[in-house]
């Protein structure tokens, strides 16, 4: 079975100016362990270049929070893969529930964006997950099946393992209500099985993260789960000490 290096990704959402990004990284980067999990900082677009420059001598990598699937064109307000690559970004979050909920991000668009990111050489971090009423009515597996089948439909089987997937139950995002270890393990094992339906070997390679109110005091338990290969962290990634503690919790 392939070793899967855990990923701790910081989703800053619409937080931190360029100056605040510089201040955070000046404090945070010296505290990143020299070995162990991969660390990915996902700041707003305007801070990407600064984040890349500051983390160049460190183990931290930088990813964007969204991307358009076309390389260029009449798409006002959008940013493309070549633009991200030019500033040294090497990954991109796609399909975050806030983009699905507030900006109409659809599975049809994600079916184009995920392979476009891969073709461009960006590591996609694809977010999937159910809302509270879907969980309450036992629809979690149906929602995950629909999202994974649609969003990965145009990814060739032999590249499925390059897509990082973040299972993020919407009811746990920014709410302080974290999934129980059983809920996280069960959903993530289910996502892995969906990928295995396409290609078993690629499913063993794929890193699948948990996201939703990960904090220093619950990280170790979640990160120790057999199918959990790291975390996508929102609120707690905005504070240096909290994010360092979460990164430390992922070390073997
Ligand atoms: C997120 O934004 O992806 C997230 C998981 O946020 P939080 O950790 O704040 O719940």
PDB file of C-alpha atoms and ligand atoms in Angstrom:
ATOM      1  CA  UNK A   1       0.000   0.000   0.000  1.00  0.00           C
ATOM      2  CA  UNK A   2       1.470   3.420  -0.884  1.00  0.00           C
ATOM      3  CA  UNK A   3       2.499   5.772   1.918  1.00  0.00           C
ATOM      4  CA  UNK A   4       0.274   8.826   1.872  1.00  0.00           C
ATOM      5  CA  UNK A   5       1.993  11.929   3.223  1.00  0.00           C
ATOM      6  CA  UNK A   6      -0.592  13.948   5.161  1.00  0.00           C
ATOM      7  CA  UNK A   7      -1.500  17.433   3.999  1.00  0.00           C
ATOM      8  CA  UNK A   8      -2.472  20.288   6.295  1.00  0.00           C
ATOM      9  CA  UNK A   9      -4.044  23.002   4.176  1.00  0.00           C
ATOM     10  CA  UNK A  10      -4.917  26.441   5.520  1.00  0.00           C
ATOM     11  CA  UNK A  11      -8.009  27.881   3.851  1.00  0.00           C
ATOM     12  CA  UNK A  12      -7.887  31.547   4.767  1.00  0.00           C
ATOM     13  CA  UNK A  13     -11.051  32.339   2.797  1.00  0.00           C
ATOM     14  CA  UNK A  14     -11.449  36.149   2.467  1.00  0.00           C
ATOM     15  CA  UNK A  15      -9.084  36.918   5.332  1.00  0.00           C
ATOM     16  CA  UNK A  16      -5.682  38.622   5.571  1.00  0.00           C
ATOM     17  CA  UNK A  17      -4.329  41.488   3.524  1.00  0.00           C
ATOM     18  CA  UNK A  18      -0.908  41.259   1.887  1.00  0.00           C
ATOM     19  CA  UNK A  19       0.658  42.862   4.952  1.00  0.00           C
ATOM     20  CA  UNK A  20      -1.128  40.467   7.293  1.00  0.00           C
ATOM     21  CA  UNK A  21       0.006  37.552   5.116  1.00  0.00           C
ATOM     22  CA  UNK A  22       3.616  38.702   5.446  1.00  0.00           C
ATOM     23  CA  UNK A  23       3.289  39.019   9.211  1.00  0.00           C
ATOM     24  CA  UNK A  24       1.680  35.597   9.568  1.00  0.00           C
ATOM     25  CA  UNK A  25       4.322  33.864   7.458  1.00  0.00           C
ATOM     26  CA  UNK A  26       7.235  35.594   9.200  1.00  0.00           C
ATOM     27  CA  UNK A  27       5.982  34.083  12.446  1.00  0.00           C
ATOM     28  CA  UNK A  28       4.651  30.767  11.105  1.00  0.00           C
ATOM     29  CA  UNK A  29       7.266  29.532   8.633  1.00  0.00           C
ATOM     30  CA  UNK A  30      10.141  29.126  11.119  1.00  0.00           C
ATOM     31  CA  UNK A  31       7.793  26.927  13.174  1.00  0.00           C
ATOM     32  CA  UNK A  32       6.974  24.509  10.315  1.00  0.00           C
ATOM     33  CA  UNK A  33       8.534  21.145  11.203  1.00  0.00           C
ATOM     34  CA  UNK A  34      11.417  20.151   8.927  1.00  0.00           C
ATOM     35  CA  UNK A  35       9.846  16.810   8.177  1.00  0.00           C
ATOM     36  CA  UNK A  36       6.409  15.288   8.316  1.00  0.00           C
ATOM     37  CA  UNK A  37       3.170  16.542   6.793  1.00  0.00           C
ATOM     38  CA  UNK A  38       2.924  18.788   3.783  1.00  0.00           C
ATOM     39  CA  UNK A  39       1.779  22.292   4.653  1.00  0.00           C
ATOM     40  CA  UNK A  40      -0.231  24.317   2.142  1.00  0.00           C
ATOM     41  CA  UNK A  41      -1.273  27.942   2.626  1.00  0.00           C
ATOM     42  CA  UNK A  42      -4.318  29.075   0.614  1.00  0.00           C
ATOM     43  CA  UNK A  43      -4.597  32.872   0.903  1.00  0.00           C
ATOM     44  CA  UNK A  44      -6.800  35.225  -1.145  1.00  0.00           C
ATOM     45  CA  UNK A  45      -5.632  35.844  -4.727  1.00  0.00           C
ATOM     46  CA  UNK A  46      -3.922  39.163  -3.957  1.00  0.00           C
ATOM     47  CA  UNK A  47      -1.675  37.559  -1.331  1.00  0.00           C
ATOM     48  CA  UNK A  48      -0.598  34.575  -3.448  1.00  0.00           C
ATOM     49  CA  UNK A  49       2.568  36.124  -4.853  1.00  0.00           C
ATOM     50  CA  UNK A  50       3.661  37.376  -1.441  1.00  0.00           C
ATOM     51  CA  UNK A  51       2.964  33.969   0.084  1.00  0.00           C
ATOM     52  CA  UNK A  52       4.975  32.205  -2.636  1.00  0.00           C
ATOM     53  CA  UNK A  53       7.927  34.573  -2.194  1.00  0.00           C
ATOM     54  CA  UNK A  54       7.956  34.271   1.592  1.00  0.00           C
ATOM     55  CA  UNK A  55       7.642  30.496   1.634  1.00  0.00           C
ATOM     56  CA  UNK A  56      10.218  29.849  -1.113  1.00  0.00           C
ATOM     57  CA  UNK A  57      12.884  28.750   1.369  1.00  0.00           C
ATOM     58  CA  UNK A  58      10.471  26.700   3.476  1.00  0.00           C
ATOM     59  CA  UNK A  59       8.564  23.429   3.132  1.00  0.00           C
ATOM     60  CA  UNK A  60       5.253  25.243   2.859  1.00  0.00           C
ATOM     61  CA  UNK A  61       3.496  25.369  -0.487  1.00  0.00           C
ATOM     62  CA  UNK A  62       0.870  27.806  -1.700  1.00  0.00           C
ATOM     63  CA  UNK A  63      -2.519  27.117  -3.300  1.00  0.00           C
ATOM     64  CA  UNK A  64      -5.344  29.334  -4.546  1.00  0.00           C
ATOM     65  CA  UNK A  65      -8.980  29.093  -3.439  1.00  0.00           C
ATOM     66  CA  UNK A  66     -10.582  28.968  -6.895  1.00  0.00           C
ATOM     67  CA  UNK A  67      -9.756  28.967 -10.595  1.00  0.00           C
ATOM     68  CA  UNK A  68     -11.567  29.246 -13.935  1.00  0.00           C
ATOM     69  CA  UNK A  69     -11.229  26.259 -16.242  1.00  0.00           C
ATOM     70  CA  UNK A  70     -10.323  28.313 -19.325  1.00  0.00           C
ATOM     71  CA  UNK A  71      -6.802  29.669 -19.746  1.00  0.00           C
ATOM     72  CA  UNK A  72      -8.017  33.115 -20.847  1.00  0.00           C
ATOM     73  CA  UNK A  73     -11.056  34.886 -22.221  1.00  0.00           C
ATOM     74  CA  UNK A  74     -14.066  37.051 -21.480  1.00  0.00           C
ATOM     75  CA  UNK A  75     -14.721  35.884 -17.914  1.00  0.00           C
ATOM     76  CA  UNK A  76     -14.798  39.058 -15.837  1.00  0.00           C
ATOM     77  CA  UNK A  77     -13.494  38.633 -12.310  1.00  0.00           C
ATOM     78  CA  UNK A  78     -11.989  35.204 -12.894  1.00  0.00           C
ATOM     79  CA  UNK A  79      -8.416  33.897 -12.615  1.00  0.00           C
ATOM     80  CA  UNK A  80      -6.911  31.098 -14.712  1.00  0.00           C
ATOM     81  CA  UNK A  81      -4.393  28.320 -14.156  1.00  0.00           C
ATOM     82  CA  UNK A  82      -1.599  29.996 -16.195  1.00  0.00           C
ATOM     83  CA  UNK A  83      -2.010  33.124 -14.045  1.00  0.00           C
ATOM     84  CA  UNK A  84      -1.671  31.069 -10.873  1.00  0.00           C
ATOM     85  CA  UNK A  85       1.311  29.160 -12.227  1.00  0.00           C
ATOM     86  CA  UNK A  86       3.048  32.405 -13.170  1.00  0.00           C
ATOM     87  CA  UNK A  87       3.137  33.516  -9.539  1.00  0.00           C
ATOM     88  CA  UNK A  88       4.410  30.124  -8.387  1.00  0.00           C
ATOM     89  CA  UNK A  89       1.212  28.672  -6.968  1.00  0.00           C
ATOM     90  CA  UNK A  90       1.111  24.890  -7.149  1.00  0.00           C
ATOM     91  CA  UNK A  91      -2.402  23.931  -6.123  1.00  0.00           C
ATOM     92  CA  UNK A  92      -5.986  25.134  -6.009  1.00  0.00           C
ATOM     93  CA  UNK A  93      -9.018  24.488  -3.814  1.00  0.00           C
ATOM     94  CA  UNK A  94     -12.019  23.670  -5.995  1.00  0.00           C
ATOM     95  CA  UNK A  95     -15.693  23.293  -5.087  1.00  0.00           C
ATOM     96  CA  UNK A  96     -15.508  24.638  -1.543  1.00  0.00           C
ATOM     97  CA  UNK A  97     -19.035  24.601  -0.098  1.00  0.00           C
ATOM     98  CA  UNK A  98     -18.970  28.406   0.245  1.00  0.00           C
ATOM     99  CA  UNK A  99     -18.348  28.683  -3.499  1.00  0.00           C
ATOM    100  CA  UNK A 100     -21.089  26.141  -4.188  1.00  0.00           C
ATOM    101  CA  UNK A 101     -23.518  27.912  -1.831  1.00  0.00           C
ATOM    102  CA  UNK A 102     -22.833  31.617  -2.444  1.00  0.00           C
ATOM    103  CA  UNK A 103     -21.386  31.684  -5.957  1.00  0.00           C
ATOM    104  CA  UNK A 104     -23.312  28.945  -7.738  1.00  0.00           C
ATOM    105  CA  UNK A 105     -20.319  26.633  -8.265  1.00  0.00           C
ATOM    106  CA  UNK A 106     -21.850  23.579  -9.926  1.00  0.00           C
ATOM    107  CA  UNK A 107     -20.751  19.998 -10.372  1.00  0.00           C
ATOM    108  CA  UNK A 108     -20.808  20.653 -14.129  1.00  0.00           C
ATOM    109  CA  UNK A 109     -18.246  23.437 -13.710  1.00  0.00           C
ATOM    110  CA  UNK A 110     -16.155  21.296 -11.374  1.00  0.00           C
ATOM    111  CA  UNK A 111     -16.129  18.495 -13.932  1.00  0.00           C
ATOM    112  CA  UNK A 112     -14.258  20.966 -16.157  1.00  0.00           C
ATOM    113  CA  UNK A 113     -12.157  22.672 -13.470  1.00  0.00           C
ATOM    114  CA  UNK A 114     -10.630  19.580 -11.837  1.00  0.00           C
ATOM    115  CA  UNK A 115      -9.097  18.122 -15.041  1.00  0.00           C
ATOM    116  CA  UNK A 116      -8.120  21.637 -16.190  1.00  0.00           C
ATOM    117  CA  UNK A 117      -6.117  22.110 -12.988  1.00  0.00           C
ATOM    118  CA  UNK A 118      -4.413  18.727 -13.424  1.00  0.00           C
ATOM    119  CA  UNK A 119      -3.571  19.409 -17.069  1.00  0.00           C
ATOM    120  CA  UNK A 120      -2.035  22.738 -16.080  1.00  0.00           C
ATOM    121  CA  UNK A 121       0.112  21.120 -13.387  1.00  0.00           C
ATOM    122  CA  UNK A 122      -1.828  22.404 -10.375  1.00  0.00           C
ATOM    123  CA  UNK A 123      -2.797  20.036  -7.570  1.00  0.00           C
ATOM    124  CA  UNK A 124      -6.573  20.239  -7.146  1.00  0.00           C
ATOM    125  CA  UNK A 125      -8.042  20.072  -3.631  1.00  0.00           C
ATOM    126  CA  UNK A 126     -11.643  19.115  -4.398  1.00  0.00           C
ATOM    127  CA  UNK A 127     -14.159  19.745  -1.596  1.00  0.00           C
ATOM    128  CA  UNK A 128     -17.250  17.583  -1.178  1.00  0.00           C
ATOM    129  CA  UNK A 129     -19.733  17.129   1.651  1.00  0.00           C
ATOM    130  CA  UNK A 130     -23.335  17.094   2.740  1.00  0.00           C
ATOM    131  CA  UNK A 131     -25.380  19.749   4.526  1.00  0.00           C
ATOM    132  CA  UNK A 132     -27.169  19.227   7.827  1.00  0.00           C
ATOM    133  CA  UNK A 133     -30.567  18.273   6.442  1.00  0.00           C
ATOM    134  CA  UNK A 134     -28.959  15.828   4.011  1.00  0.00           C
ATOM    135  CA  UNK A 135     -27.146  14.147   6.912  1.00  0.00           C
ATOM    136  CA  UNK A 136     -30.290  14.105   9.030  1.00  0.00           C
ATOM    137  CA  UNK A 137     -32.199  12.424   6.233  1.00  0.00           C
ATOM    138  CA  UNK A 138     -29.476   9.838   5.591  1.00  0.00           C
ATOM    139  CA  UNK A 139     -28.503  11.282   2.233  1.00  0.00           C
ATOM    140  CA  UNK A 140     -24.782  11.675   2.983  1.00  0.00           C
ATOM    141  CA  UNK A 141     -23.663   8.772   0.801  1.00  0.00           C
ATOM    142  CA  UNK A 142     -25.953   9.838  -2.043  1.00  0.00           C
ATOM    143  CA  UNK A 143     -24.578  13.383  -1.985  1.00  0.00           C
ATOM    144  CA  UNK A 144     -20.966  12.192  -1.889  1.00  0.00           C
ATOM    145  CA  UNK A 145     -21.632   9.744  -4.725  1.00  0.00           C
ATOM    146  CA  UNK A 146     -23.173  12.442  -6.918  1.00  0.00           C
ATOM    147  CA  UNK A 147     -20.393  14.933  -6.230  1.00  0.00           C
ATOM    148  CA  UNK A 148     -17.473  12.524  -6.655  1.00  0.00           C
ATOM    149  CA  UNK A 149     -18.902  10.897  -9.791  1.00  0.00           C
ATOM    150  CA  UNK A 150     -19.649  14.253 -11.423  1.00  0.00           C
ATOM    151  CA  UNK A 151     -16.636  16.272 -10.302  1.00  0.00           C
ATOM    152  CA  UNK A 152     -14.112  13.572 -11.254  1.00  0.00           C
ATOM    153  CA  UNK A 153     -15.935  12.425 -14.382  1.00  0.00           C
ATOM    154  CA  UNK A 154     -13.427  13.975 -16.800  1.00  0.00           C
ATOM    155  CA  UNK A 155     -10.303  13.001 -14.835  1.00  0.00           C
ATOM    156  CA  UNK A 156      -8.540  10.044 -16.494  1.00  0.00           C
ATOM    157  CA  UNK A 157      -8.489   6.950 -14.261  1.00  0.00           C
ATOM    158  CA  UNK A 158      -4.690   6.946 -14.093  1.00  0.00           C
ATOM    159  CA  UNK A 159      -4.652  10.497 -12.660  1.00  0.00           C
ATOM    160  CA  UNK A 160      -7.340  10.086  -9.996  1.00  0.00           C
ATOM    161  CA  UNK A 161      -4.732   9.654  -7.266  1.00  0.00           C
ATOM    162  CA  UNK A 162      -3.351  13.131  -7.982  1.00  0.00           C
ATOM    163  CA  UNK A 163      -6.586  14.783  -6.896  1.00  0.00           C
ATOM    164  CA  UNK A 164      -6.639  15.686  -3.212  1.00  0.00           C
ATOM    165  CA  UNK A 165     -10.187  15.365  -1.907  1.00  0.00           C
ATOM    166  CA  UNK A 166     -11.446  17.185   1.184  1.00  0.00           C
ATOM    167  CA  UNK A 167     -14.520  15.725   2.857  1.00  0.00           C
ATOM    168  CA  UNK A 168     -16.128  18.733   4.494  1.00  0.00           C
ATOM    169  CA  UNK A 169     -19.542  18.242   6.074  1.00  0.00           C
ATOM    170  CA  UNK A 170     -21.129  21.663   5.619  1.00  0.00           C
ATOM    171  CA  UNK A 171     -22.709  21.567   9.082  1.00  0.00           C
ATOM    172  CA  UNK A 172     -19.212  21.407  10.580  1.00  0.00           C
ATOM    173  CA  UNK A 173     -17.658  24.291   8.622  1.00  0.00           C
ATOM    174  CA  UNK A 174     -17.125  27.356  10.764  1.00  0.00           C
ATOM    175  CA  UNK A 175     -19.652  26.139  13.313  1.00  0.00           C
ATOM    176  CA  UNK A 176     -17.429  24.599  15.987  1.00  0.00           C
ATOM    177  CA  UNK A 177     -19.420  21.361  15.484  1.00  0.00           C
ATOM    178  CA  UNK A 178     -16.803  18.850  14.432  1.00  0.00           C
ATOM    179  CA  UNK A 179     -17.694  15.462  12.934  1.00  0.00           C
ATOM    180  CA  UNK A 180     -17.149  12.584  15.323  1.00  0.00           C
ATOM    181  CA  UNK A 181     -14.193  10.348  14.472  1.00  0.00           C
ATOM    182  CA  UNK A 182     -16.662   7.658  13.383  1.00  0.00           C
ATOM    183  CA  UNK A 183     -18.507  10.049  11.076  1.00  0.00           C
ATOM    184  CA  UNK A 184     -15.262  11.349   9.542  1.00  0.00           C
ATOM    185  CA  UNK A 185     -13.742   7.890   9.059  1.00  0.00           C
ATOM    186  CA  UNK A 186     -16.944   6.442   7.624  1.00  0.00           C
ATOM    187  CA  UNK A 187     -17.462   9.243   5.109  1.00  0.00           C
ATOM    188  CA  UNK A 188     -13.834   9.353   4.024  1.00  0.00           C
ATOM    189  CA  UNK A 189     -13.627   5.568   3.628  1.00  0.00           C
ATOM    190  CA  UNK A 190     -16.788   5.851   1.535  1.00  0.00           C
ATOM    191  CA  UNK A 191     -15.193   8.525  -0.678  1.00  0.00           C
ATOM    192  CA  UNK A 192     -12.115   6.316  -1.101  1.00  0.00           C
ATOM    193  CA  UNK A 193     -14.361   3.401  -2.093  1.00  0.00           C
ATOM    194  CA  UNK A 194     -16.012   5.607  -4.720  1.00  0.00           C
ATOM    195  CA  UNK A 195     -12.613   6.378  -6.225  1.00  0.00           C
ATOM    196  CA  UNK A 196     -11.733   2.656  -5.991  1.00  0.00           C
ATOM    197  CA  UNK A 197     -14.794   1.863  -8.091  1.00  0.00           C
ATOM    198  CA  UNK A 198     -12.915   3.647 -10.877  1.00  0.00           C
ATOM    199  CA  UNK A 199      -9.361   2.514 -10.016  1.00  0.00           C
ATOM    200  CA  UNK A 200      -8.346   0.676  -6.854  1.00  0.00           C
ATOM    201  CA  UNK A 201      -4.644   1.588  -7.030  1.00  0.00           C
ATOM    202  CA  UNK A 202      -5.343   5.284  -7.549  1.00  0.00           C
ATOM    203  CA  UNK A 203      -7.752   5.237  -4.605  1.00  0.00           C
ATOM    204  CA  UNK A 204      -4.946   3.994  -2.354  1.00  0.00           C
ATOM    205  CA  UNK A 205      -2.728   6.857  -3.557  1.00  0.00           C
ATOM    206  CA  UNK A 206      -5.331   9.619  -3.215  1.00  0.00           C
ATOM    207  CA  UNK A 207      -5.009  11.880  -0.198  1.00  0.00           C
ATOM    208  CA  UNK A 208      -8.427  12.475   1.390  1.00  0.00           C
ATOM    209  CA  UNK A 209      -8.638  15.208   4.018  1.00  0.00           C
ATOM    210  CA  UNK A 210     -11.194  16.039   6.671  1.00  0.00           C
ATOM    211  CA  UNK A 211     -12.414  19.626   7.005  1.00  0.00           C
ATOM    212  CA  UNK A 212     -14.843  21.216   9.437  1.00  0.00           C
ATOM    213  CA  UNK A 213     -13.958  22.930  12.716  1.00  0.00           C
ATOM    214  CA  UNK A 214     -10.557  21.264  13.057  1.00  0.00           C
ATOM    215  CA  UNK A 215      -8.870  22.816  16.111  1.00  0.00           C
ATOM    216  CA  UNK A 216      -5.739  22.079  18.128  1.00  0.00           C
ATOM    217  CA  UNK A 217      -7.762  20.076  20.661  1.00  0.00           C
ATOM    218  CA  UNK A 218      -9.484  17.735  18.175  1.00  0.00           C
ATOM    219  CA  UNK A 219      -6.856  17.483  15.414  1.00  0.00           C
ATOM    220  CA  UNK A 220      -4.830  14.548  16.748  1.00  0.00           C
ATOM    221  CA  UNK A 221      -7.855  12.272  17.062  1.00  0.00           C
ATOM    222  CA  UNK A 222      -9.104  13.071  13.553  1.00  0.00           C
ATOM    223  CA  UNK A 223      -5.691  12.896  11.924  1.00  0.00           C
ATOM    224  CA  UNK A 224      -5.015   9.470  13.433  1.00  0.00           C
ATOM    225  CA  UNK A 225      -7.984   7.897  11.626  1.00  0.00           C
ATOM    226  CA  UNK A 226      -6.901   5.286   9.078  1.00  0.00           C
ATOM    227  CA  UNK A 227      -8.418   6.920   5.994  1.00  0.00           C
ATOM    228  CA  UNK A 228      -7.826  10.554   6.996  1.00  0.00           C
ATOM    229  CA  UNK A 229      -4.773  11.951   5.202  1.00  0.00           C
ATOM    230  CA  UNK A 230      -4.767  15.421   6.667  1.00  0.00           C
ATOM    231  CA  UNK A 231      -7.070  18.366   7.132  1.00  0.00           C
ATOM    232  CA  UNK A 232      -8.400  21.454   5.393  1.00  0.00           C
ATOM    233  CA  UNK A 233      -8.485  24.038   8.153  1.00  0.00           C
ATOM    234  CA  UNK A 234     -10.405  27.311   8.051  1.00  0.00           C
ATOM    235  CA  UNK A 235     -10.731  29.419  11.197  1.00  0.00           C
ATOM    236  CA  UNK A 236      -7.920  27.775  13.158  1.00  0.00           C
ATOM    237  CA  UNK A 237      -5.452  28.353  10.316  1.00  0.00           C
ATOM    238  CA  UNK A 238      -5.663  32.124  10.811  1.00  0.00           C
ATOM    239  CA  UNK A 239      -3.804  31.960  14.136  1.00  0.00           C
ATOM    240  CA  UNK A 240      -0.161  30.937  13.966  1.00  0.00           C
ATOM    241  CA  UNK A 241      -0.084  28.979  17.215  1.00  0.00           C
ATOM    242  CA  UNK A 242      -3.297  27.107  16.459  1.00  0.00           C
ATOM    243  CA  UNK A 243      -2.189  26.098  12.971  1.00  0.00           C
ATOM    244  CA  UNK A 244       1.263  25.079  14.198  1.00  0.00           C
ATOM    245  CA  UNK A 245      -0.401  22.888  16.847  1.00  0.00           C
ATOM    246  CA  UNK A 246      -2.565  21.247  14.154  1.00  0.00           C
ATOM    247  CA  UNK A 247       0.466  20.618  11.914  1.00  0.00           C
ATOM    248  CA  UNK A 248       2.280  19.117  14.908  1.00  0.00           C
ATOM    249  CA  UNK A 249      -0.714  16.864  15.593  1.00  0.00           C
ATOM    250  CA  UNK A 250      -0.268  15.270  12.160  1.00  0.00           C
ATOM    251  CA  UNK A 251       3.290  14.152  12.849  1.00  0.00           C
ATOM    252  CA  UNK A 252       3.714  10.427  13.420  1.00  0.00           C
TER     253      UNK A 252
HETATM  254  C1  LIG B   1     -13.075  25.380   5.579  1.00  0.00           C
HETATM  255  O1  LIG B   1     -13.262  26.547   5.322  1.00  0.00           O
HETATM  256  O2  LIG B   1     -12.773  24.600   4.670  1.00  0.00           O
HETATM  257  C2  LIG B   1     -13.202  24.937   6.961  1.00  0.00           C
HETATM  258  C3  LIG B   1     -13.098  23.662   7.212  1.00  0.00           C
HETATM  259  O3  LIG B   1     -13.426  25.909   7.904  1.00  0.00           O
HETATM  260  P1  LIG B   1     -13.399  25.720   9.511  1.00  0.00           P
HETATM  261  O4  LIG B   1     -12.142  24.963   9.850  1.00  0.00           O
HETATM  262  O5  LIG B   1     -13.400  27.098  10.042  1.00  0.00           O
HETATM  263  O6  LIG B   1     -14.603  24.932   9.883  1.00  0.00           O
END
